[in-house]
Tab-separated table of C-alpha atoms in Angstrom:
chain	number	residue	atom	x	y	z
A	9	MET	CA	24.258	-46.079	58.977
A	10	ASP	CA	27.058	-45.995	56.580
A	11	LEU	CA	28.699	-49.131	57.813
A	12	THR	CA	31.474	-48.766	55.309
A	13	GLU	CA	32.850	-45.892	56.151
A	14	GLU	CA	32.619	-46.777	59.977
A	15	ALA	CA	35.003	-49.805	58.993
A	16	HIS	CA	37.263	-46.938	57.664
A	17	ALA	CA	37.099	-45.033	60.666
A	18	HIS	CA	38.039	-48.104	62.815
A	19	ALA	CA	40.623	-48.413	60.032
A	20	ARG	CA	42.181	-45.130	61.061
A	21	ILE	CA	42.310	-45.982	64.077
A	22	TYR	CA	44.482	-48.505	63.734
A	23	ASN	CA	46.804	-46.592	61.425
A	24	GLU	CA	46.715	-43.621	63.983
A	25	LEU	CA	48.230	-45.915	66.809
A	26	VAL	CA	50.910	-47.228	64.280
A	27	ASP	CA	51.733	-43.377	63.407
A	28	ALA	CA	52.062	-42.849	67.335
A	29	VAL	CA	54.311	-45.402	67.551
A	30	ALA	CA	56.713	-44.172	64.867
A	31	ASP	CA	56.165	-40.373	66.090
A	32	LYS	CA	56.341	-41.494	69.695
A	33	ARG	CA	53.695	-39.802	71.142
A	34	GLN	CA	51.371	-40.130	73.500
A	35	VAL	CA	47.359	-41.541	72.659
A	36	ASP	CA	44.372	-40.788	74.185
A	37	ALA	CA	43.324	-44.586	75.483
A	38	ALA	CA	40.352	-43.894	77.374
A	39	LYS	CA	38.834	-42.436	74.976
A	40	LEU	CA	39.665	-46.015	72.813
A	41	ARG	CA	38.708	-48.025	75.490
A	42	ALA	CA	34.896	-46.222	75.549
A	43	ASP	CA	33.637	-48.499	73.143
A	44	ARG	CA	30.026	-46.198	73.425
A	45	GLN	CA	31.188	-43.304	72.484
A	46	CYS	CA	32.232	-43.241	68.720
A	47	ASN	CA	29.540	-42.794	66.254
A	48	THR	CA	29.560	-47.231	65.519
A	49	GLY	CA	29.077	-47.519	69.392
A	50	GLN	CA	26.297	-44.958	69.692
A	51	TRP	CA	24.389	-46.571	66.787
A	52	LEU	CA	25.049	-50.045	68.087
A	53	HIS	CA	23.581	-49.198	72.066
A	54	GLY	CA	20.979	-47.051	70.603
A	55	PRO	CA	18.661	-47.362	67.698
A	56	LEU	CA	19.778	-50.838	66.959
A	57	GLN	CA	19.769	-52.308	70.498
A	58	GLN	CA	15.691	-51.146	70.465
A	59	ARG	CA	15.265	-53.513	67.027
A	60	TRP	CA	17.708	-56.302	67.505
A	61	ALA	CA	18.481	-56.713	70.656
A	62	GLY	CA	18.444	-60.339	70.986
A	63	ASN	CA	19.781	-61.120	67.866
A	64	HIS	CA	22.610	-63.332	67.392
A	65	THR	CA	24.094	-61.189	64.464
A	66	TYR	CA	23.821	-58.055	66.505
A	67	LEU	CA	25.255	-59.150	69.650
A	68	ASN	CA	28.261	-60.584	66.950
A	69	CYS	CA	28.867	-57.235	66.387
A	70	VAL	CA	28.891	-55.599	69.574
A	71	GLU	CA	31.214	-57.993	70.953
A	72	ALA	CA	33.444	-57.313	68.209
A	73	HIS	CA	33.297	-53.734	68.304
A	74	ARG	CA	33.890	-53.779	72.429
A	75	GLU	CA	36.962	-55.883	71.102
A	76	PHE	CA	38.279	-53.915	68.772
A	77	HIS	CA	38.198	-50.980	71.264
A	78	GLN	CA	39.659	-52.922	74.007
A	79	ALA	CA	42.689	-53.973	71.712
A	80	ALA	CA	43.328	-50.363	70.940
A	81	ALA	CA	43.790	-48.961	73.958
A	82	GLU	CA	45.826	-52.123	74.883
A	83	VAL	CA	48.600	-50.971	72.551
A	84	ALA	CA	48.135	-47.480	73.142
A	85	ASP	CA	48.173	-48.090	76.900
A	86	LEU	CA	51.842	-49.670	75.625
A	87	ILE	CA	52.910	-46.532	73.815
A	88	ASN	CA	51.614	-43.992	76.602
A	89	ARG	CA	54.335	-46.130	78.709
A	90	GLY	CA	57.009	-46.086	76.048
A	91	GLU	CA	56.871	-49.720	75.270
A	92	TYR	CA	57.238	-48.966	71.737
A	93	ALA	CA	58.612	-52.299	70.410
A	94	GLU	CA	55.905	-54.034	72.097
A	95	ALA	CA	52.944	-51.903	70.748
A	96	ASN	CA	54.678	-52.344	67.124
A	97	ARG	CA	54.610	-56.213	67.710
A	98	ARG	CA	50.853	-55.912	68.676
A	99	LEU	CA	49.877	-54.517	65.573
A	100	ARG	CA	51.577	-57.131	63.391
A	101	ASN	CA	49.068	-59.565	61.684
A	102	GLY	CA	47.782	-62.568	63.939
A	103	ASN	CA	48.008	-60.034	66.598
A	104	ARG	CA	44.781	-59.125	68.711
A	105	LEU	CA	44.150	-55.570	67.123
A	106	SER	CA	44.764	-56.934	64.074
A	107	MET	CA	42.503	-60.235	64.647
A	108	ALA	CA	40.038	-57.876	66.463
A	109	SER	CA	40.078	-55.608	63.657
A	110	SER	CA	39.308	-58.073	60.632
A	111	GLY	CA	36.326	-59.917	63.486
A	112	LEU	CA	35.041	-56.342	63.213
A	113	THR	CA	35.148	-55.566	59.608
A	114	THR	CA	33.329	-59.548	59.469
A	115	ALA	CA	30.675	-58.339	61.682
A	116	PHE	CA	30.377	-54.957	59.828
A	117	ARG	CA	29.799	-56.764	56.641
A	118	ARG	CA	27.282	-59.750	58.236
A	119	ILE	CA	25.201	-56.871	60.469
A	120	ARG	CA	24.576	-55.154	56.693
A	121	LEU	CA	23.673	-58.141	54.998
A	122	ALA	CA	21.298	-58.735	58.121
A	123	LEU	CA	19.998	-55.223	57.808
A	124	ASP	CA	19.391	-55.377	53.969
A	125	THR	CA	17.148	-58.565	54.273
A	126	VAL	CA	15.328	-56.860	57.192
A	127	THR	CA	14.683	-54.019	54.887
A	128	ALA	CA	14.004	-55.872	51.564
């Protein structure tokens, strides 16, 4: 699993929400909420879970990933209701989604280091 690419994929989700606010277009909130459906979620809840189920670093990554998807879905819900000003506010630094995005990037970095240590 290329965690750098997965971090970029989740950053693209963030950027797509920014674009949706600007364009005032609907977003698939259910798809965003389904954290087990993206490549990262399938990996976290599939092969990695089998090997790392009780590991603190793994659990932190699962939680950070879930939090990101939940925060993104909240913004999508606002966009879909036409609450563009509030959605835009939630996309700014210091709000739940930006903090979840940073937390996910950190979790990816930590799990990559842990995986590298195990395979070294």
